[in-house]
mmCIF file of C-alpha atoms in Angstrom:
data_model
loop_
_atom_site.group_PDB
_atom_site.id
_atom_site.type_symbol
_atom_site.label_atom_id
_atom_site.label_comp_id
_atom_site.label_asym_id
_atom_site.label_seq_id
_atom_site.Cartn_x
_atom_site.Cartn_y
_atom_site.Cartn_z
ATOM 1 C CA UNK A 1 20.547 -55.661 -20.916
ATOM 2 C CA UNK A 2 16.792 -53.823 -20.660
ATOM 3 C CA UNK A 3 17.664 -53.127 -17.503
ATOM 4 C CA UNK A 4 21.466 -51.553 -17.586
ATOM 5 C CA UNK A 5 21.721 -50.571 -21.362
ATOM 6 C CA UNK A 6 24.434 -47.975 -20.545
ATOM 7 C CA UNK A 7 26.878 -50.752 -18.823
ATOM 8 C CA UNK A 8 26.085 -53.019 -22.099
ATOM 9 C CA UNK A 9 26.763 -50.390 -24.475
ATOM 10 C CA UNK A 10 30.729 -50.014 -22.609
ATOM 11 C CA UNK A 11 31.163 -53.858 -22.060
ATOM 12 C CA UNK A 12 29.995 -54.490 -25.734
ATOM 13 C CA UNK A 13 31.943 -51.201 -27.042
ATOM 14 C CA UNK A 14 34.800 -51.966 -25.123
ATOM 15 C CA UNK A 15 35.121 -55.802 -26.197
ATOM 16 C CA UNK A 16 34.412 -55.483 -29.742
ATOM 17 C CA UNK A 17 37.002 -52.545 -30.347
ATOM 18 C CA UNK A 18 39.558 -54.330 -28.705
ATOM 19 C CA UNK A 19 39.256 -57.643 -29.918
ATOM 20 C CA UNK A 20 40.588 -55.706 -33.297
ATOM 21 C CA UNK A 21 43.180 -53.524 -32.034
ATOM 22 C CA UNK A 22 44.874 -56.107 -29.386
ATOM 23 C CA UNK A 23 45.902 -57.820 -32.525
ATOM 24 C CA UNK A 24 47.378 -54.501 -34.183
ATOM 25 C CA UNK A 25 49.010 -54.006 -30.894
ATOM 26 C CA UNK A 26 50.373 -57.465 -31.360
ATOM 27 C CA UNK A 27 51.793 -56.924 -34.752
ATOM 28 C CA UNK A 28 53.160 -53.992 -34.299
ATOM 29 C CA UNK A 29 55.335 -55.835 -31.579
ATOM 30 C CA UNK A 30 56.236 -58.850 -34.071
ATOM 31 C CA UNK A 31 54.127 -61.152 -32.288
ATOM 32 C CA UNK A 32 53.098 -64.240 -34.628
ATOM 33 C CA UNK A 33 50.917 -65.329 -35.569
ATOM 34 C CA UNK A 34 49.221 -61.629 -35.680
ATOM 35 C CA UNK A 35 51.951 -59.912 -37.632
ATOM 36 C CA UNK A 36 50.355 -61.389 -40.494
ATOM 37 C CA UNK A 37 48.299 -59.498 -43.424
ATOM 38 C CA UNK A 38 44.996 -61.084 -42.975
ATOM 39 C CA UNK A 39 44.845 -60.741 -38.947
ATOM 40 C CA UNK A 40 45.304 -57.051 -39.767
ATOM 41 C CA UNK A 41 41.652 -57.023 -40.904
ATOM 42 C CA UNK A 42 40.207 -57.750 -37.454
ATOM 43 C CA UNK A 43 41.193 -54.213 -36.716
ATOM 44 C CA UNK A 44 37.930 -53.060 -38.581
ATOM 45 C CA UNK A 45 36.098 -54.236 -35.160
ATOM 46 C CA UNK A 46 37.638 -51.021 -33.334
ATOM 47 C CA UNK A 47 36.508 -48.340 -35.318
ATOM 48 C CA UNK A 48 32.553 -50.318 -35.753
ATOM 49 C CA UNK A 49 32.717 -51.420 -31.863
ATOM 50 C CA UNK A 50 30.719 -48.479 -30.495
ATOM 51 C CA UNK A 51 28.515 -48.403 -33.418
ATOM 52 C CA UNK A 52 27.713 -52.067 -33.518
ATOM 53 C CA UNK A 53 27.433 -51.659 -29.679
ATOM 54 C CA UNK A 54 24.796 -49.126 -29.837
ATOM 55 C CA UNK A 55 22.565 -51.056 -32.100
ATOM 56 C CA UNK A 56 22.979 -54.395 -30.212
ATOM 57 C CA UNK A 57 21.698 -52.385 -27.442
ATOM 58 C CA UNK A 58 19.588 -50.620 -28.948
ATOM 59 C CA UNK A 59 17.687 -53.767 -30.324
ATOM 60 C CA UNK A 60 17.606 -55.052 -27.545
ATOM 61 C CA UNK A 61 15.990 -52.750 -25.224
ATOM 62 C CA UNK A 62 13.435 -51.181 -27.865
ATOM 63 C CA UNK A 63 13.428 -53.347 -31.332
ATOM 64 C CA UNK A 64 13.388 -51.670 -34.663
ATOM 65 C CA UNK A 65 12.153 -48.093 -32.967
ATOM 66 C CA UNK A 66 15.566 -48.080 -30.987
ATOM 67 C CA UNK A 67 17.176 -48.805 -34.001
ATOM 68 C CA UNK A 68 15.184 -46.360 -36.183
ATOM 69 C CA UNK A 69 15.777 -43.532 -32.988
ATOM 70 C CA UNK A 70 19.218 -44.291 -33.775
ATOM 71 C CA UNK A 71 19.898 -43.853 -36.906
ATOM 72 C CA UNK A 72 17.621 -40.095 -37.153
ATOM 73 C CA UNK A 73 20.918 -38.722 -36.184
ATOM 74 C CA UNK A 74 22.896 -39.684 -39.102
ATOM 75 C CA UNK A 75 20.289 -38.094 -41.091
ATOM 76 C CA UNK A 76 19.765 -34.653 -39.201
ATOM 77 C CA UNK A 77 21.158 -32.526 -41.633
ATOM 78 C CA UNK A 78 18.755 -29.488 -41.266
ATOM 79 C CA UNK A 79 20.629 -27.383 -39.064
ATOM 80 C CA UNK A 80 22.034 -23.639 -39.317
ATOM 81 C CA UNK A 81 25.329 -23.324 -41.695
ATOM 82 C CA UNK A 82 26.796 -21.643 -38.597
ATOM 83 C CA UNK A 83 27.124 -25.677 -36.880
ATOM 84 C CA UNK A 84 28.405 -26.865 -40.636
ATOM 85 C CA UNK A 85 31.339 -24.448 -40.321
ATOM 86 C CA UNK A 86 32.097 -25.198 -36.755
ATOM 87 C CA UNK A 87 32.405 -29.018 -37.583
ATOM 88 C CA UNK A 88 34.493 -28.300 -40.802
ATOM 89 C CA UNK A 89 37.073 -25.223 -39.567
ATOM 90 C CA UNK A 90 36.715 -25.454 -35.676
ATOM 91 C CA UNK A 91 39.299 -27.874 -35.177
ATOM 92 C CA UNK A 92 41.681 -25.862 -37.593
ATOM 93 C CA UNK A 93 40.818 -22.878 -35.627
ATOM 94 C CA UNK A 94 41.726 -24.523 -32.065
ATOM 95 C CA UNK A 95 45.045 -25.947 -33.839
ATOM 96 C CA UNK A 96 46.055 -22.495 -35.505
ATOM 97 C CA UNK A 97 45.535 -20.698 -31.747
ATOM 98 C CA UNK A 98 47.084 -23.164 -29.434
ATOM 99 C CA UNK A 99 50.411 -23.916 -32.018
ATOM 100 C CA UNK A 100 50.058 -19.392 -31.946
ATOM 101 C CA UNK A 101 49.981 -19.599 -28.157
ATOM 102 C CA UNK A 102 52.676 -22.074 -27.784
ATOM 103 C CA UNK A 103 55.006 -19.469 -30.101
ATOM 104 C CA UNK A 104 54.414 -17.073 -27.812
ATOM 105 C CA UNK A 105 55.187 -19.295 -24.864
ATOM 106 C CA UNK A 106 58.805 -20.009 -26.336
ATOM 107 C CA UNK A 107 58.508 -23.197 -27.590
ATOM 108 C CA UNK A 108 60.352 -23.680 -30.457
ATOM 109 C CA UNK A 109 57.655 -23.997 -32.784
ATOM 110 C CA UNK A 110 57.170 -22.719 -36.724
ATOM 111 C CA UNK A 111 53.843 -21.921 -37.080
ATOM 112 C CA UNK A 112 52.760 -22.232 -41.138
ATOM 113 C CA UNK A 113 49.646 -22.323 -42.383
ATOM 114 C CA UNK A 114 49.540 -25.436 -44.606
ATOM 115 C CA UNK A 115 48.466 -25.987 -48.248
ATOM 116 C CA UNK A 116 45.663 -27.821 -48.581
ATOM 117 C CA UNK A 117 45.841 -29.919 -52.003
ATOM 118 C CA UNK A 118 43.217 -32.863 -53.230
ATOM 119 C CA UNK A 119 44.599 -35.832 -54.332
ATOM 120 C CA UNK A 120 43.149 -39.130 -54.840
ATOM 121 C CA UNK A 121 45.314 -40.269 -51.845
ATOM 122 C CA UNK A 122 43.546 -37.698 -49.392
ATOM 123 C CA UNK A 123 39.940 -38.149 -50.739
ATOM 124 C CA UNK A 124 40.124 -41.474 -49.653
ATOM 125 C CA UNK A 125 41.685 -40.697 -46.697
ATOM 126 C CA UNK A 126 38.808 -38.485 -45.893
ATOM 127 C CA UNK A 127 36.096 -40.769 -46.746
ATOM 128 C CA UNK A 128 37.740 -44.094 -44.534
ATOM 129 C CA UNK A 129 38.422 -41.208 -41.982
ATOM 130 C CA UNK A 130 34.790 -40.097 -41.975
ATOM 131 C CA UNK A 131 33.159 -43.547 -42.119
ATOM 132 C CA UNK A 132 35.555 -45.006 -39.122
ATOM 133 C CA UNK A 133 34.560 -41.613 -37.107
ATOM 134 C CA UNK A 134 30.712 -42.170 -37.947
ATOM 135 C CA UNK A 135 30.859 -45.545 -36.419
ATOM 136 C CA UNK A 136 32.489 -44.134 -33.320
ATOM 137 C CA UNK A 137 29.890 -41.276 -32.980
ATOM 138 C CA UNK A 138 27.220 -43.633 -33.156
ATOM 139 C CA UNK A 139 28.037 -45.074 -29.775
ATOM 140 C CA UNK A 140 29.195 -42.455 -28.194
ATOM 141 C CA UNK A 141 27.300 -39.660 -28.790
ATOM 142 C CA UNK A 142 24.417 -41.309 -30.844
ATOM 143 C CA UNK A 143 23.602 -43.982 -27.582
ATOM 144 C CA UNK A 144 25.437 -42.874 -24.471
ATOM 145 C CA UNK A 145 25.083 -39.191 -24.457
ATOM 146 C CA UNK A 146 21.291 -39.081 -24.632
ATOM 147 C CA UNK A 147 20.818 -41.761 -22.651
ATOM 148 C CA UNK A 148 23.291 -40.678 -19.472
ATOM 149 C CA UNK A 149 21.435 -37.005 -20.163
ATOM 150 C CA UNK A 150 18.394 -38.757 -18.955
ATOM 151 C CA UNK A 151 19.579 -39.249 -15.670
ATOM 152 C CA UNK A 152 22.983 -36.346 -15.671
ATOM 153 C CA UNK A 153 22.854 -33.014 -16.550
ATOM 154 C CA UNK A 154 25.580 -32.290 -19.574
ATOM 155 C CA UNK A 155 28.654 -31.879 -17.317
ATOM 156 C CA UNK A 156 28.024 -35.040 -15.699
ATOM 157 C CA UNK A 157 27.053 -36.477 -18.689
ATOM 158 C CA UNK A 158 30.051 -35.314 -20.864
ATOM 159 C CA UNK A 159 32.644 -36.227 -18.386
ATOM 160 C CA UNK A 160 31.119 -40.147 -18.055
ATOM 161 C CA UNK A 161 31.536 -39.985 -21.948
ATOM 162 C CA UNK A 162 34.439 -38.189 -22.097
ATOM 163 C CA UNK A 163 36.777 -40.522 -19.458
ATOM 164 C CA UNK A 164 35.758 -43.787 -20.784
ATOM 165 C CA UNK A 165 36.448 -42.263 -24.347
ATOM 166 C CA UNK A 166 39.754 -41.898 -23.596
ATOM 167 C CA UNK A 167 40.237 -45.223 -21.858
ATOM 168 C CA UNK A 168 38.578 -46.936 -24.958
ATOM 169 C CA UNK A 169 42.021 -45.764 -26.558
ATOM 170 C CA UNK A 170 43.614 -47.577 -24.331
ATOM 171 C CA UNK A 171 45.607 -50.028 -26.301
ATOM 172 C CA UNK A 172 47.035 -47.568 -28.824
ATOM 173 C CA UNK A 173 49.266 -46.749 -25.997
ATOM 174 C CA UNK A 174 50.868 -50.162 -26.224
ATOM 175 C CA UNK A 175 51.139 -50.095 -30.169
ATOM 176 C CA UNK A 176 54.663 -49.298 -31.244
ATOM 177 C CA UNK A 177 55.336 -46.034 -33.275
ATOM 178 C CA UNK A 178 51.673 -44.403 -32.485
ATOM 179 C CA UNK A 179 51.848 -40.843 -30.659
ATOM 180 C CA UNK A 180 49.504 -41.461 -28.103
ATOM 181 C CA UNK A 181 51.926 -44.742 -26.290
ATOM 182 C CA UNK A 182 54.874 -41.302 -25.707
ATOM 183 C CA UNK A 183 52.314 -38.861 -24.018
ATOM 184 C CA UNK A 184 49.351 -41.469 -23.051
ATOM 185 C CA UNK A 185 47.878 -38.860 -20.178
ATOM 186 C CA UNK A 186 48.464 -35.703 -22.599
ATOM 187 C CA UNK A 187 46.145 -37.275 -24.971
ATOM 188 C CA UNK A 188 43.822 -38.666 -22.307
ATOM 189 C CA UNK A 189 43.139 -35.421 -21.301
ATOM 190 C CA UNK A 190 42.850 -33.804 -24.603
ATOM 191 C CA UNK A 191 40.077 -36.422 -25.656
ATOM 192 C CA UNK A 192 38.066 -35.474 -22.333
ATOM 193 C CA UNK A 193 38.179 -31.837 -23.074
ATOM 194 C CA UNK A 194 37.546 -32.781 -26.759
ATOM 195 C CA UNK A 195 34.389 -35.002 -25.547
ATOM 196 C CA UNK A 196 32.266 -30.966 -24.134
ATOM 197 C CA UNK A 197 32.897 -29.185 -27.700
ATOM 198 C CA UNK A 198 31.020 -32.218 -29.041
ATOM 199 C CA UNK A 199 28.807 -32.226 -26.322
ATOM 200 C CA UNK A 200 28.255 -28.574 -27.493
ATOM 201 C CA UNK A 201 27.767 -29.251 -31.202
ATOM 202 C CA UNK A 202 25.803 -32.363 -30.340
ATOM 203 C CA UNK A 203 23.099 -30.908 -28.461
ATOM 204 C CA UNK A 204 23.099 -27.366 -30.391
ATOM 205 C CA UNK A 205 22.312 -29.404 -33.352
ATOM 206 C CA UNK A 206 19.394 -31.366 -31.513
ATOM 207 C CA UNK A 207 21.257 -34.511 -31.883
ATOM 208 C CA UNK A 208 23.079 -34.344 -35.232
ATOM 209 C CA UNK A 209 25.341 -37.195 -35.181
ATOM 210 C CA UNK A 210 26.105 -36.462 -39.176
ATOM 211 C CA UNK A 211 27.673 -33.087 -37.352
ATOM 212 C CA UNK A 212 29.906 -34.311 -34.686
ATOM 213 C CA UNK A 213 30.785 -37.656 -37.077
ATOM 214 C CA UNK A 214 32.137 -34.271 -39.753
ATOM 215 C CA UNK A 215 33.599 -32.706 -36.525
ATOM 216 C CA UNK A 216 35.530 -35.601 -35.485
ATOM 217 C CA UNK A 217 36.948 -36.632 -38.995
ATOM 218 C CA UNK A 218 37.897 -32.911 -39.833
ATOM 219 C CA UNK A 219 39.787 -32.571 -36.922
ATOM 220 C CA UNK A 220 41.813 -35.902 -37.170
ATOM 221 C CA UNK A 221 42.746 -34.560 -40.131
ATOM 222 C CA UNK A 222 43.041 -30.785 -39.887
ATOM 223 C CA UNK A 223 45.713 -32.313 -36.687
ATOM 224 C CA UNK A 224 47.437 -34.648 -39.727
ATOM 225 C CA UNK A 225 48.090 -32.263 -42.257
ATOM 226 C CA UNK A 226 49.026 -28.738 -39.749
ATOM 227 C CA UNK A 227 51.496 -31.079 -38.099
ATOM 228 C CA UNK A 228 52.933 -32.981 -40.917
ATOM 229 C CA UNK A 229 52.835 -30.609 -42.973
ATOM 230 C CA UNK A 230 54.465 -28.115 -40.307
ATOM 231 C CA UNK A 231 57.488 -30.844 -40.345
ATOM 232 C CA UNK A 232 57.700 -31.107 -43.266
ATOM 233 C CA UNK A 233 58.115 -27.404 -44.491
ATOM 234 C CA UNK A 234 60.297 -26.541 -41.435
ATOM 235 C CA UNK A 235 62.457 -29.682 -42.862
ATOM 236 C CA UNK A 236 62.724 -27.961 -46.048
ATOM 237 C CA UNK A 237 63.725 -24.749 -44.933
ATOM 238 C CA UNK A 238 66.351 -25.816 -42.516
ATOM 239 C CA UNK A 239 64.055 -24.523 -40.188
ATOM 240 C CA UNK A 240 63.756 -26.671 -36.362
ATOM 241 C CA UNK A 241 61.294 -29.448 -36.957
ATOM 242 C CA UNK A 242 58.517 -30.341 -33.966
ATOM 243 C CA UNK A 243 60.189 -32.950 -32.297
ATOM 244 C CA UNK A 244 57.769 -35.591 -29.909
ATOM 245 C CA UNK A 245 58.265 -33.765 -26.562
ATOM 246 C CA UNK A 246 57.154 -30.518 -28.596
ATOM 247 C CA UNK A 247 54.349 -31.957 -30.373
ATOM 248 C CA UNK A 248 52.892 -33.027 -26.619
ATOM 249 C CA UNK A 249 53.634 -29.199 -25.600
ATOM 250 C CA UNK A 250 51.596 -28.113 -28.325
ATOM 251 C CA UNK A 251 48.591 -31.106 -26.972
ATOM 252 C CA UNK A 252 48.956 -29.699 -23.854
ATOM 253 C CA UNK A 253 48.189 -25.941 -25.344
ATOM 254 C CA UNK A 254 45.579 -27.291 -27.313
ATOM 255 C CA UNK A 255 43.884 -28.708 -23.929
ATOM 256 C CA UNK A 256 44.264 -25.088 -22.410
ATOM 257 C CA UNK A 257 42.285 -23.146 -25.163
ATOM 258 C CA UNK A 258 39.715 -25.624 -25.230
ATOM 259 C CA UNK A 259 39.301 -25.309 -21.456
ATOM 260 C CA UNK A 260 39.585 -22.008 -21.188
ATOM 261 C CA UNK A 261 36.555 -21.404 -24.274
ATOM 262 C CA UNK A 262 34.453 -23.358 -20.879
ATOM 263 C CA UNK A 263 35.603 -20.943 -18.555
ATOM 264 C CA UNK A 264 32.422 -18.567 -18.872
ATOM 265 C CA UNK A 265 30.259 -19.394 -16.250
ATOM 266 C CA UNK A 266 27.055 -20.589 -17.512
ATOM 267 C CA UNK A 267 23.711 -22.619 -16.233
ATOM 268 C CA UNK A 268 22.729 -25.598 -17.395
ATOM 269 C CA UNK A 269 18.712 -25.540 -17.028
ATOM 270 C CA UNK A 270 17.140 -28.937 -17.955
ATOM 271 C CA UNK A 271 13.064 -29.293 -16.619
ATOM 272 C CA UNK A 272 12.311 -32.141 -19.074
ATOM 273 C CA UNK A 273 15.198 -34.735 -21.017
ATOM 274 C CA UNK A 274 14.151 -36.829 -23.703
ATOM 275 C CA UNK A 275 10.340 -37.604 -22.693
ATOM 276 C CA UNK A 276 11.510 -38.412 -18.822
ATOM 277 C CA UNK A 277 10.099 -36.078 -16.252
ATOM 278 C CA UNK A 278 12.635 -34.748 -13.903
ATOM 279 C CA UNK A 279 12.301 -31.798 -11.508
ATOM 280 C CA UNK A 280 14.204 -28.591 -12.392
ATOM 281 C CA UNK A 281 17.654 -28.291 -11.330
ATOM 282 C CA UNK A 282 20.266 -26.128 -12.404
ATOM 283 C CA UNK A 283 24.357 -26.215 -11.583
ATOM 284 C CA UNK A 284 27.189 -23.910 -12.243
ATOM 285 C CA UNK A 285 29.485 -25.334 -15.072
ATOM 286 C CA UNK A 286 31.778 -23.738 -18.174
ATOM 287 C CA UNK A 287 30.757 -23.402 -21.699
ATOM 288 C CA UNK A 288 32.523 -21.924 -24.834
ATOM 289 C CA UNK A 289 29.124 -20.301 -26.325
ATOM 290 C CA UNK A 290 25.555 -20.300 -25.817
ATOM 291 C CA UNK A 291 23.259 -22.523 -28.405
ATOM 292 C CA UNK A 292 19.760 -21.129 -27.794
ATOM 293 C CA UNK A 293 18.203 -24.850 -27.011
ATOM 294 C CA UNK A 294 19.998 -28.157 -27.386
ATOM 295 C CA UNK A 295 18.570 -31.643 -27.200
ATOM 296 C CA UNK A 296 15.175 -33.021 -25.533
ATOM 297 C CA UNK A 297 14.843 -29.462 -23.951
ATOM 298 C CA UNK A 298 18.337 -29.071 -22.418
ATOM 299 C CA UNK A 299 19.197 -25.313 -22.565
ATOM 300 C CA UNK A 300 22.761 -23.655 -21.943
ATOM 301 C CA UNK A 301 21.948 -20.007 -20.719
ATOM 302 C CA UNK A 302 25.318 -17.813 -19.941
ATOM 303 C CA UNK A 303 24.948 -15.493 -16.809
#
């Protein structure tokens, strides 16, 4: 494990989060004994896999300082309001554009701003939501980021992270009723291009995982409430709802603007990662703005 702590951090991410959602996936298909309330509560292991993965690991390879390294990014607060707003609204923003894009493409989509209103029912919503996305962002961008951006530069980096994100949500494809088993490569692709905005906020934020944890959750449900709500005001109106095949239209727009905010060309300079010495390289790759410095030295500089 000292020796490939990367390859443990997958096998252990990977085997923990699906030991819990295998038996959702198994329920949801009527299989017994798992359609039963109490096997329900293994699914708890998926969302704490990659965070309970990164510690193993992390204990491991480096005792109590790996752990303590760990967990300095669930406290990094300190950072610009600028990075606070981009976690909170940036996901709304992306939405907003790509279901404005899509109108203008033909679709047949309503575009409505929705209501936002507190209730009990949403506040805890938003703190599961948050907690379950913490846990996530512990493993992937708390332990494998960094460490692959030892030996990657960011594009390299993100796109290691970013595919075997998306296969890590591999068996909500088999569980019945969820959106991702209709359109399984439309949202593989969206979570790779998701994985370089957090990439982005990640290292702007010199390894904030408190920010990219508030990304993630805000945008899970930002995605919830502009597209359920969208249904259900269209419903009300007599207006045409968003039907599946429309909804994965609207993905696939979503993909496009978020790919298209990379297509600047910029340089990734990086002379020294996280305390290893490497020699100074530099390659040609897309990003949506340029952070002045991001983590252990890694700079994006636009041409």
């Amino acid at each position: 494990m000292r020796k490939y702590p990367i390859a443990w951090f997958y096998i252990l991410a990977f085997g923990i989060s699906w030991l819990g959602m295998i038996s959702v996936v198994l329920a949801s298909r009527g299989i017994a004994p798992f359609n039963r309330p109490y096997f329900q509560l293994l699914s708890i292991f998926y969302a704490i896999g990659p965070a309970l993965a990164a510690m193993i690991v992390s204990q491991v390879t480096h005792g109590k300082t790996g752990i303590r390294d760990l967990n300095k990014g669930l406290i990094r607060w300190r950072v610009s309001l600028i990075w606070y707003i981009v976690a909170v609204l940036g996901s709304a923003i992306l939405l907003i554009v790509a279901q404005a894009v899509t109108k203008l493409l033909g679709l047949t989509v309503t575009i409505i701003t929705p209501p936002v209103t507190l209730s009990p029912y949403v506040i805890f919503g938003l703190g599961v939501n948050f907690l379950a996305n913490t846990c996530e962002e512990i493993g992937w961008r708390g332990f494998a980021l960094p460490h692959l951006q030892k030996r990657y530069n960011a594009l390299i980096a993100t796109l290691i992270v970013g595919i075997l994100w998306g296969l890590w949500h591999l068996p909500l494809v088999f569980l019945v009723g969820h959106p991702m088993s209709e359109f399984p490569f439309v949202w593989f692709i969206t979570i790779v291009a998701d994985a370089f905005i957090y990439t982005w906020i990640y290292n702007s934020t010199k390894g904030s995982i408190l920010l990219v944890a508030l990304f993630h959750g805000s945008g899970n449900l930002w995605e919830l409430f502009i597209s359920s709500r969208t249904q259900l005001i269209t419903q009300k109106f007599g207006l045409q709802a968003l039907s599946s095949k429309e909804s994965a239209k609207n993905q696939c727009v979503i993909n496009s603007v978020q790919l298209l905010n990379w297509g600047v060309p910029c340089r990734i300079r990086s002379s020294k990662l996280c305390g290893g010495d490497h020699s100074d390289r530099s390659i040609w790759k897309s990003a949506s703005l340029s952070p002045p410095e991001g983590l252990c030295g890694l700079k994006w500089g636009c041409n």
